[in-house]
Amino acid sequence: MRIDVLTLFPSMFTPMNESMMWKARDIGTLDLRVRDIRDFTTDRHRTADDIPYGGGGGMIMKPDVLVRAIEETLDDAPAGTPVIYMSPQGRVFSHAIAQELAQHERLVILCGHYEGIDERVLELAVTDEISIGDYVLTGGELAAMVVMDAVVRLLPGVLGAEGAAERDSHADGVLEGPHYTRPTVFRGLVVPEVLQGGNHSAIEAWRREQALRRTWRNRPDLLMKAELSEDEKYLLAKFANEDTTR
Ligand code: ADE
């Protein structure tokens, strides 16, 4: 997958040189091109923003510069390539959106700064507006990295363990349960016995129950949409009677 990021702050993307993102680039799965929006300006001062019509504070990123940047970046991209503007006004990012974006050969991500961008850029050149949550960041760069990380880890070969992405929290509508490694006893806390044995179906059943319990406690809203068997619905009734203070 090729991802072009358009930003006023290219150096903010150094975390994309680490860990799994580095691996994705190393194995050729991710071709990340971070482009400086100022390279698409035409004046001596490399002006990318201007004062807002109607007054009010803050500066607005200029439509001519942004549309030129997007059009030149799209260049030979396949029809239907998403052009995503990171913004708190967008649809809220989720695992389902990450899966949808992971299907594309190319993505273009536009990072805003200052008060925002001229509305005509959205009308002319942006296909999708994405928010990473109901709070306001100073710019779209961190949000763009969140989206890229969540998308790229779904691409084949990026995660080591087979099926790791399928076991993710949110992949099947519930949160992941707890994990343990050695030692068996740590500060008096013991790894659950079922995990120490080799009974795989018992382990799977235990994991599912733990996942449902955690979802019940932390994100009950998710259970409204999750597909649950009759036995699992029965478990929910059991959780409702448990002490939730621990
Ligand atoms: N830019 C500023 N705030 C943002 C948010 N919550 N999500 C995505 N982009 C943003």
PDB file of C-alpha atoms and ligand atoms in Angstrom:
ATOM      1  CA  MET A   1       0.000   0.000   0.000  1.00  0.00           C
ATOM      2  CA  ARG A   2       1.215   3.481  -0.799  1.00  0.00           C
ATOM      3  CA  ILE A   3       0.237   6.277   1.590  1.00  0.00           C
ATOM      4  CA  ASP A   4       0.917   9.923   0.782  1.00  0.00           C
ATOM      5  CA  VAL A   5       0.641  12.272   3.747  1.00  0.00           C
ATOM      6  CA  LEU A   6       0.320  15.989   3.148  1.00  0.00           C
ATOM      7  CA  THR A   7       1.496  18.023   6.118  1.00  0.00           C
ATOM      8  CA  LEU A   8       3.092  21.303   7.170  1.00  0.00           C
ATOM      9  CA  PHE A   9       5.216  19.343   9.660  1.00  0.00           C
ATOM     10  CA  PRO A  10       6.897  16.387   7.941  1.00  0.00           C
ATOM     11  CA  SER A  11       9.327  15.843  10.818  1.00  0.00           C
ATOM     12  CA  MET A  12       6.422  14.865  13.084  1.00  0.00           C
ATOM     13  CA  PHE A  13       6.282  11.540  11.237  1.00  0.00           C
ATOM     14  CA  THR A  14       9.532  10.078  12.616  1.00  0.00           C
ATOM     15  CA  PRO A  15       7.557   7.530  14.733  1.00  0.00           C
ATOM     16  CA  MET A  16       6.654   5.901  11.422  1.00  0.00           C
ATOM     17  CA  ASN A  17      10.297   4.751  11.222  1.00  0.00           C
ATOM     18  CA  GLU A  18       9.918   2.508  14.266  1.00  0.00           C
ATOM     19  CA  SER A  19       8.630  -0.930  15.176  1.00  0.00           C
ATOM     20  CA  MET A  20       5.845  -2.394  13.030  1.00  0.00           C
ATOM     21  CA  MET A  21       5.661   0.627  10.736  1.00  0.00           C
ATOM     22  CA  TRP A  22       9.374   0.249  10.069  1.00  0.00           C
ATOM     23  CA  LYS A  23       8.835  -3.455   9.406  1.00  0.00           C
ATOM     24  CA  ALA A  24       5.969  -2.744   7.002  1.00  0.00           C
ATOM     25  CA  ARG A  25       8.238  -0.411   5.068  1.00  0.00           C
ATOM     26  CA  ASP A  26      11.192  -2.794   5.239  1.00  0.00           C
ATOM     27  CA  ILE A  27       9.243  -5.702   3.742  1.00  0.00           C
ATOM     28  CA  GLY A  28       7.877  -3.418   1.023  1.00  0.00           C
ATOM     29  CA  THR A  29       4.264  -3.574   2.212  1.00  0.00           C
ATOM     30  CA  LEU A  30       4.123   0.134   3.031  1.00  0.00           C
ATOM     31  CA  ASP A  31       5.412   2.859   0.736  1.00  0.00           C
ATOM     32  CA  LEU A  32       5.024   5.976   2.912  1.00  0.00           C
ATOM     33  CA  ARG A  33       5.624   9.365   1.315  1.00  0.00           C
ATOM     34  CA  VAL A  34       5.429  12.348   3.626  1.00  0.00           C
ATOM     35  CA  ARG A  35       5.076  15.547   1.624  1.00  0.00           C
ATOM     36  CA  ASP A  36       5.533  19.110   2.789  1.00  0.00           C
ATOM     37  CA  ILE A  37       2.484  21.178   1.825  1.00  0.00           C
ATOM     38  CA  ARG A  38       4.736  24.216   1.449  1.00  0.00           C
ATOM     39  CA  ASP A  39       6.379  22.522  -1.533  1.00  0.00           C
ATOM     40  CA  PHE A  40       3.111  23.181  -3.383  1.00  0.00           C
ATOM     41  CA  THR A  41       3.077  26.937  -2.736  1.00  0.00           C
ATOM     42  CA  THR A  42       4.070  29.320  -5.512  1.00  0.00           C
ATOM     43  CA  ASP A  43       5.125  32.491  -3.685  1.00  0.00           C
ATOM     44  CA  ARG A  44       8.494  33.472  -2.295  1.00  0.00           C
ATOM     45  CA  HIS A  45       7.327  33.140   1.312  1.00  0.00           C
ATOM     46  CA  ARG A  46       5.828  29.681   0.759  1.00  0.00           C
ATOM     47  CA  THR A  47       2.473  30.860   2.170  1.00  0.00           C
ATOM     48  CA  ALA A  48       0.076  28.028   2.985  1.00  0.00           C
ATOM     49  CA  ASP A  49      -2.514  29.915   5.071  1.00  0.00           C
ATOM     50  CA  ASP A  50      -4.481  33.158   5.107  1.00  0.00           C
ATOM     51  CA  ILE A  51      -6.933  35.137   7.278  1.00  0.00           C
ATOM     52  CA  PRO A  52     -10.554  33.929   7.469  1.00  0.00           C
ATOM     53  CA  TYR A  53     -13.417  35.621   5.594  1.00  0.00           C
ATOM     54  CA  GLY A  54     -15.916  37.021   8.089  1.00  0.00           C
ATOM     55  CA  GLY A  55     -13.277  37.600  10.754  1.00  0.00           C
ATOM     56  CA  GLY A  56     -12.648  35.526  13.822  1.00  0.00           C
ATOM     57  CA  GLY A  57      -9.391  34.168  15.083  1.00  0.00           C
ATOM     58  CA  GLY A  58      -6.986  31.742  13.494  1.00  0.00           C
ATOM     59  CA  MET A  59      -5.668  31.181  10.019  1.00  0.00           C
ATOM     60  CA  ILE A  60      -7.177  29.040   7.270  1.00  0.00           C
ATOM     61  CA  MET A  61      -5.150  26.809   4.968  1.00  0.00           C
ATOM     62  CA  LYS A  62      -5.397  28.045   1.395  1.00  0.00           C
ATOM     63  CA  PRO A  63      -7.509  26.186  -1.182  1.00  0.00           C
ATOM     64  CA  ASP A  64      -5.199  26.688  -4.176  1.00  0.00           C
ATOM     65  CA  VAL A  65      -2.197  25.224  -2.350  1.00  0.00           C
ATOM     66  CA  LEU A  66      -4.109  22.260  -0.916  1.00  0.00           C
ATOM     67  CA  VAL A  67      -5.964  21.339  -4.103  1.00  0.00           C
ATOM     68  CA  ARG A  68      -2.709  21.534  -6.070  1.00  0.00           C
ATOM     69  CA  ALA A  69      -0.999  19.332  -3.482  1.00  0.00           C
ATOM     70  CA  ILE A  70      -3.798  16.745  -3.627  1.00  0.00           C
ATOM     71  CA  GLU A  71      -4.093  16.733  -7.425  1.00  0.00           C
ATOM     72  CA  GLU A  72      -0.361  16.399  -7.986  1.00  0.00           C
ATOM     73  CA  THR A  73      -0.175  13.673  -5.366  1.00  0.00           C
ATOM     74  CA  LEU A  74      -3.054  11.722  -6.886  1.00  0.00           C
ATOM     75  CA  ASP A  75      -1.256  11.859 -10.216  1.00  0.00           C
ATOM     76  CA  ASP A  76      -1.502   8.253 -11.475  1.00  0.00           C
ATOM     77  CA  ALA A  77      -3.471   6.910  -8.484  1.00  0.00           C
ATOM     78  CA  PRO A  78      -6.305   4.487  -9.272  1.00  0.00           C
ATOM     79  CA  ALA A  79      -9.819   5.947  -9.507  1.00  0.00           C
ATOM     80  CA  GLY A  80     -11.513   5.766  -6.121  1.00  0.00           C
ATOM     81  CA  THR A  81      -8.335   6.414  -4.095  1.00  0.00           C
ATOM     82  CA  PRO A  82      -9.533   7.863  -0.766  1.00  0.00           C
ATOM     83  CA  VAL A  83      -8.395  11.402   0.004  1.00  0.00           C
ATOM     84  CA  ILE A  84      -8.846  11.654   3.757  1.00  0.00           C
ATOM     85  CA  TYR A  85      -8.906  14.882   5.703  1.00  0.00           C
ATOM     86  CA  MET A  86      -8.126  14.386   9.391  1.00  0.00           C
ATOM     87  CA  SER A  87     -10.538  16.561  11.346  1.00  0.00           C
ATOM     88  CA  PRO A  88     -12.654  16.566  14.509  1.00  0.00           C
ATOM     89  CA  GLN A  89     -15.678  17.079  12.234  1.00  0.00           C
ATOM     90  CA  GLY A  90     -15.212  13.735  10.491  1.00  0.00           C
ATOM     91  CA  ARG A  91     -16.838  10.333  11.038  1.00  0.00           C
ATOM     92  CA  VAL A  92     -15.306   8.652  14.075  1.00  0.00           C
ATOM     93  CA  PHE A  93     -12.530   6.182  13.272  1.00  0.00           C
ATOM     94  CA  SER A  94     -13.050   2.504  14.113  1.00  0.00           C
ATOM     95  CA  HIS A  95     -11.716  -0.970  13.390  1.00  0.00           C
ATOM     96  CA  ALA A  96     -14.333  -1.302  10.631  1.00  0.00           C
ATOM     97  CA  ILE A  97     -13.059   1.862   8.930  1.00  0.00           C
ATOM     98  CA  ALA A  98      -9.464   0.602   9.257  1.00  0.00           C
ATOM     99  CA  GLN A  99     -10.505  -2.628   7.489  1.00  0.00           C
ATOM    100  CA  GLU A 100     -12.257  -0.656   4.772  1.00  0.00           C
ATOM    101  CA  LEU A 101      -9.176   1.544   4.162  1.00  0.00           C
ATOM    102  CA  ALA A 102      -6.832  -1.477   4.199  1.00  0.00           C
ATOM    103  CA  GLN A 103      -8.493  -2.688   0.977  1.00  0.00           C
ATOM    104  CA  HIS A 104      -7.094   0.220  -1.049  1.00  0.00           C
ATOM    105  CA  GLU A 105      -3.854   0.231  -3.008  1.00  0.00           C
ATOM    106  CA  ARG A 106      -3.291   3.897  -2.193  1.00  0.00           C
ATOM    107  CA  LEU A 107      -4.410   6.457   0.386  1.00  0.00           C
ATOM    108  CA  VAL A 108      -3.864  10.201   0.548  1.00  0.00           C
ATOM    109  CA  ILE A 109      -4.083  11.776   4.009  1.00  0.00           C
ATOM    110  CA  LEU A 110      -4.328  15.525   4.486  1.00  0.00           C
ATOM    111  CA  CYS A 111      -3.355  16.994   7.850  1.00  0.00           C
ATOM    112  CA  GLY A 112      -4.896  20.322   8.772  1.00  0.00           C
ATOM    113  CA  HIS A 113      -3.456  22.915  11.113  1.00  0.00           C
ATOM    114  CA  TYR A 114      -4.472  26.324  12.427  1.00  0.00           C
ATOM    115  CA  GLU A 115      -8.257  26.879  12.427  1.00  0.00           C
ATOM    116  CA  GLY A 116      -8.863  24.527   9.517  1.00  0.00           C
ATOM    117  CA  ILE A 117      -8.916  24.412   5.747  1.00  0.00           C
ATOM    118  CA  ASP A 118     -10.932  26.315   3.151  1.00  0.00           C
ATOM    119  CA  GLU A 119     -14.257  24.486   2.711  1.00  0.00           C
ATOM    120  CA  ARG A 120     -13.809  24.299  -1.074  1.00  0.00           C
ATOM    121  CA  VAL A 121     -10.959  21.828  -0.615  1.00  0.00           C
ATOM    122  CA  LEU A 122     -13.480  19.450   0.959  1.00  0.00           C
ATOM    123  CA  GLU A 123     -15.896  19.982  -1.910  1.00  0.00           C
ATOM    124  CA  LEU A 124     -13.339  19.645  -4.692  1.00  0.00           C
ATOM    125  CA  ALA A 125     -10.709  17.183  -3.602  1.00  0.00           C
ATOM    126  CA  VAL A 126     -11.466  15.371  -0.324  1.00  0.00           C
ATOM    127  CA  THR A 127     -13.471  12.117  -0.327  1.00  0.00           C
ATOM    128  CA  ASP A 128     -13.519  11.289   3.376  1.00  0.00           C
ATOM    129  CA  GLU A 129     -13.246  13.172   6.665  1.00  0.00           C
ATOM    130  CA  ILE A 130     -12.072  11.164   9.672  1.00  0.00           C
ATOM    131  CA  SER A 131     -11.887  12.065  13.373  1.00  0.00           C
ATOM    132  CA  ILE A 132     -10.048   9.889  15.903  1.00  0.00           C
ATOM    133  CA  GLY A 133     -12.339  10.939  18.738  1.00  0.00           C
ATOM    134  CA  ASP A 134     -14.369  13.691  20.320  1.00  0.00           C
ATOM    135  CA  TYR A 135     -11.567  16.017  21.289  1.00  0.00           C
ATOM    136  CA  VAL A 136      -9.551  18.597  19.376  1.00  0.00           C
ATOM    137  CA  LEU A 137      -5.866  18.189  18.578  1.00  0.00           C
ATOM    138  CA  THR A 138      -3.631  21.017  17.414  1.00  0.00           C
ATOM    139  CA  GLY A 139      -3.256  19.378  14.034  1.00  0.00           C
ATOM    140  CA  GLY A 140      -4.061  16.259  12.045  1.00  0.00           C
ATOM    141  CA  GLU A 141      -0.577  14.690  12.210  1.00  0.00           C
ATOM    142  CA  LEU A 142      -1.038  12.555  15.328  1.00  0.00           C
ATOM    143  CA  ALA A 143      -4.469  11.506  14.089  1.00  0.00           C
ATOM    144  CA  ALA A 144      -2.997  10.540  10.708  1.00  0.00           C
ATOM    145  CA  MET A 145      -0.426   8.340  12.450  1.00  0.00           C
ATOM    146  CA  VAL A 146      -3.157   6.665  14.484  1.00  0.00           C
ATOM    147  CA  VAL A 147      -5.104   5.858  11.321  1.00  0.00           C
ATOM    148  CA  MET A 148      -2.008   4.667   9.445  1.00  0.00           C
ATOM    149  CA  ASP A 149      -0.911   2.411  12.290  1.00  0.00           C
ATOM    150  CA  ALA A 150      -4.354   0.816  12.591  1.00  0.00           C
ATOM    151  CA  VAL A 151      -4.576   0.263   8.816  1.00  0.00           C
ATOM    152  CA  VAL A 152      -1.022  -0.901   8.130  1.00  0.00           C
ATOM    153  CA  ARG A 153      -1.030  -3.561  10.870  1.00  0.00           C
ATOM    154  CA  LEU A 154      -3.934  -5.203   9.021  1.00  0.00           C
ATOM    155  CA  LEU A 155      -1.917  -5.617   5.818  1.00  0.00           C
ATOM    156  CA  PRO A 156      -0.650  -9.143   5.110  1.00  0.00           C
ATOM    157  CA  GLY A 157       2.753  -9.942   6.627  1.00  0.00           C
ATOM    158  CA  VAL A 158       2.966  -6.966   8.983  1.00  0.00           C
ATOM    159  CA  LEU A 159       1.957  -8.701  12.218  1.00  0.00           C
ATOM    160  CA  GLY A 160       4.083 -11.724  13.042  1.00  0.00           C
ATOM    161  CA  ALA A 161       1.624 -14.178  14.552  1.00  0.00           C
ATOM    162  CA  GLU A 162      -0.833 -15.794  12.181  1.00  0.00           C
ATOM    163  CA  GLY A 163      -4.333 -14.542  12.871  1.00  0.00           C
ATOM    164  CA  ALA A 164      -3.167 -11.889  15.356  1.00  0.00           C
ATOM    165  CA  ALA A 165      -5.349  -9.224  13.739  1.00  0.00           C
ATOM    166  CA  GLU A 166      -8.400 -11.499  13.911  1.00  0.00           C
ATOM    167  CA  ARG A 167      -7.959 -11.814  17.681  1.00  0.00           C
ATOM    168  CA  ASP A 168      -7.790  -8.043  18.219  1.00  0.00           C
ATOM    169  CA  SER A 169     -10.103  -6.179  20.480  1.00  0.00           C
ATOM    170  CA  HIS A 170     -12.949  -4.908  18.253  1.00  0.00           C
ATOM    171  CA  ALA A 171     -12.274  -7.406  15.448  1.00  0.00           C
ATOM    172  CA  ASP A 172     -15.381  -9.395  16.411  1.00  0.00           C
ATOM    173  CA  GLY A 173     -17.215  -6.662  18.270  1.00  0.00           C
ATOM    174  CA  VAL A 174     -15.908  -7.430  21.773  1.00  0.00           C
ATOM    175  CA  LEU A 175     -12.737  -6.472  23.665  1.00  0.00           C
ATOM    176  CA  GLU A 176      -9.800  -8.833  24.062  1.00  0.00           C
ATOM    177  CA  GLY A 177      -9.403 -10.718  27.325  1.00  0.00           C
ATOM    178  CA  PRO A 178      -6.305 -10.791  29.568  1.00  0.00           C
ATOM    179  CA  HIS A 179      -2.887 -12.183  28.598  1.00  0.00           C
ATOM    180  CA  TYR A 180      -0.142 -13.692  30.765  1.00  0.00           C
ATOM    181  CA  THR A 181       3.489 -14.745  30.422  1.00  0.00           C
ATOM    182  CA  ARG A 182       6.023 -16.205  32.854  1.00  0.00           C
ATOM    183  CA  PRO A 183       6.503 -16.267  35.835  1.00  0.00           C
ATOM    184  CA  THR A 184       3.491 -18.309  36.948  1.00  0.00           C
ATOM    185  CA  VAL A 185       3.306 -16.355  40.214  1.00  0.00           C
ATOM    186  CA  PHE A 186       4.109 -12.638  40.296  1.00  0.00           C
ATOM    187  CA  ARG A 187       3.704 -10.701  43.557  1.00  0.00           C
ATOM    188  CA  GLY A 188       1.258 -13.318  44.713  1.00  0.00           C
ATOM    189  CA  LEU A 189      -0.883 -13.182  41.568  1.00  0.00           C
ATOM    190  CA  VAL A 190      -1.165 -16.537  39.838  1.00  0.00           C
ATOM    191  CA  VAL A 191      -1.699 -17.215  36.131  1.00  0.00           C
ATOM    192  CA  PRO A 192      -5.195 -18.779  35.812  1.00  0.00           C
ATOM    193  CA  GLU A 193      -4.909 -22.543  36.030  1.00  0.00           C
ATOM    194  CA  VAL A 194      -6.776 -23.248  32.818  1.00  0.00           C
ATOM    195  CA  LEU A 195      -4.043 -21.417  30.833  1.00  0.00           C
ATOM    196  CA  GLN A 196      -1.351 -23.546  32.444  1.00  0.00           C
ATOM    197  CA  GLY A 197      -2.952 -26.758  31.140  1.00  0.00           C
ATOM    198  CA  GLY A 198      -3.156 -27.938  27.541  1.00  0.00           C
ATOM    199  CA  ASN A 199      -6.938 -28.182  27.148  1.00  0.00           C
ATOM    200  CA  HIS A 200      -7.420 -25.941  24.105  1.00  0.00           C
ATOM    201  CA  SER A 201     -11.188 -25.947  24.041  1.00  0.00           C
ATOM    202  CA  ALA A 202     -11.270 -25.068  27.766  1.00  0.00           C
ATOM    203  CA  ILE A 203      -8.759 -22.287  27.088  1.00  0.00           C
ATOM    204  CA  GLU A 204     -10.880 -20.919  24.225  1.00  0.00           C
ATOM    205  CA  ALA A 205     -14.035 -21.007  26.366  1.00  0.00           C
ATOM    206  CA  TRP A 206     -12.217 -19.269  29.227  1.00  0.00           C
ATOM    207  CA  ARG A 207     -10.856 -16.580  26.883  1.00  0.00           C
ATOM    208  CA  ARG A 208     -14.272 -15.916  25.410  1.00  0.00           C
ATOM    209  CA  GLU A 209     -15.814 -15.546  28.858  1.00  0.00           C
ATOM    210  CA  GLN A 210     -13.043 -13.166  29.945  1.00  0.00           C
ATOM    211  CA  ALA A 211     -13.443 -11.112  26.773  1.00  0.00           C
ATOM    212  CA  LEU A 212     -17.175 -10.840  27.331  1.00  0.00           C
ATOM    213  CA  ARG A 213     -16.695  -9.943  31.003  1.00  0.00           C
ATOM    214  CA  ARG A 214     -14.249  -7.177  30.137  1.00  0.00           C
ATOM    215  CA  THR A 215     -16.569  -5.854  27.449  1.00  0.00           C
ATOM    216  CA  TRP A 216     -19.502  -5.971  29.854  1.00  0.00           C
ATOM    217  CA  ARG A 217     -17.558  -3.951  32.413  1.00  0.00           C
ATOM    218  CA  ASN A 218     -15.699  -1.470  30.210  1.00  0.00           C
ATOM    219  CA  ARG A 219     -17.755  -1.107  27.036  1.00  0.00           C
ATOM    220  CA  PRO A 220     -21.296  -2.434  27.501  1.00  0.00           C
ATOM    221  CA  ASP A 221     -22.352  -0.360  24.467  1.00  0.00           C
ATOM    222  CA  LEU A 222     -20.423  -2.801  22.230  1.00  0.00           C
ATOM    223  CA  LEU A 223     -22.529  -5.747  23.394  1.00  0.00           C
ATOM    224  CA  MET A 224     -25.652  -4.237  21.838  1.00  0.00           C
ATOM    225  CA  LYS A 225     -24.153  -4.913  18.405  1.00  0.00           C
ATOM    226  CA  ALA A 226     -22.126  -8.102  19.079  1.00  0.00           C
ATOM    227  CA  GLU A 227     -23.405 -11.476  17.886  1.00  0.00           C
ATOM    228  CA  LEU A 228     -23.852 -13.627  20.987  1.00  0.00           C
ATOM    229  CA  SER A 229     -25.009 -17.199  21.453  1.00  0.00           C
ATOM    230  CA  GLU A 230     -27.703 -18.075  24.008  1.00  0.00           C
ATOM    231  CA  ASP A 231     -24.987 -19.353  26.375  1.00  0.00           C
ATOM    232  CA  GLU A 232     -23.107 -16.084  26.043  1.00  0.00           C
ATOM    233  CA  LYS A 233     -26.235 -14.077  26.800  1.00  0.00           C
ATOM    234  CA  TYR A 234     -26.623 -16.211  29.910  1.00  0.00           C
ATOM    235  CA  LEU A 235     -23.056 -15.264  30.890  1.00  0.00           C
ATOM    236  CA  LEU A 236     -23.966 -11.579  30.678  1.00  0.00           C
ATOM    237  CA  ALA A 237     -26.711 -12.152  33.225  1.00  0.00           C
ATOM    238  CA  LYS A 238     -24.084 -13.772  35.463  1.00  0.00           C
ATOM    239  CA  PHE A 239     -21.732 -10.767  35.096  1.00  0.00           C
ATOM    240  CA  ALA A 240     -24.572  -8.466  36.094  1.00  0.00           C
ATOM    241  CA  ASN A 241     -24.612 -10.170  39.501  1.00  0.00           C
ATOM    242  CA  GLU A 242     -20.850 -10.001  39.993  1.00  0.00           C
ATOM    243  CA  ASP A 243     -19.013  -7.540  42.194  1.00  0.00           C
ATOM    244  CA  THR A 244     -17.638  -4.930  39.765  1.00  0.00           C
ATOM    245  CA  THR A 245     -15.578  -3.078  42.350  1.00  0.00           C
ATOM    246  CA  ARG A 246     -12.486  -5.255  41.972  1.00  0.00           C
TER     247      ARG A 246
HETATM  248  N1  ADE B   1      -7.463  17.236  14.047  1.00  0.00           N
HETATM  249  C1  ADE B   1      -7.737  17.906  15.176  1.00  0.00           C
HETATM  250  N2  ADE B   1      -8.449  17.164  16.014  1.00  0.00           N
HETATM  251  C2  ADE B   1      -8.651  15.953  15.399  1.00  0.00           C
HETATM  252  C3  ADE B   1      -9.329  14.767  15.742  1.00  0.00           C
HETATM  253  N3  ADE B   1      -9.974  14.628  16.899  1.00  0.00           N
HETATM  254  N4  ADE B   1      -9.330  13.758  14.861  1.00  0.00           N
HETATM  255  C4  ADE B   1      -8.707  13.892  13.681  1.00  0.00           C
HETATM  256  N5  ADE B   1      -8.047  14.983  13.292  1.00  0.00           N
HETATM  257  C5  ADE B   1      -8.015  16.026  14.146  1.00  0.00           C
END
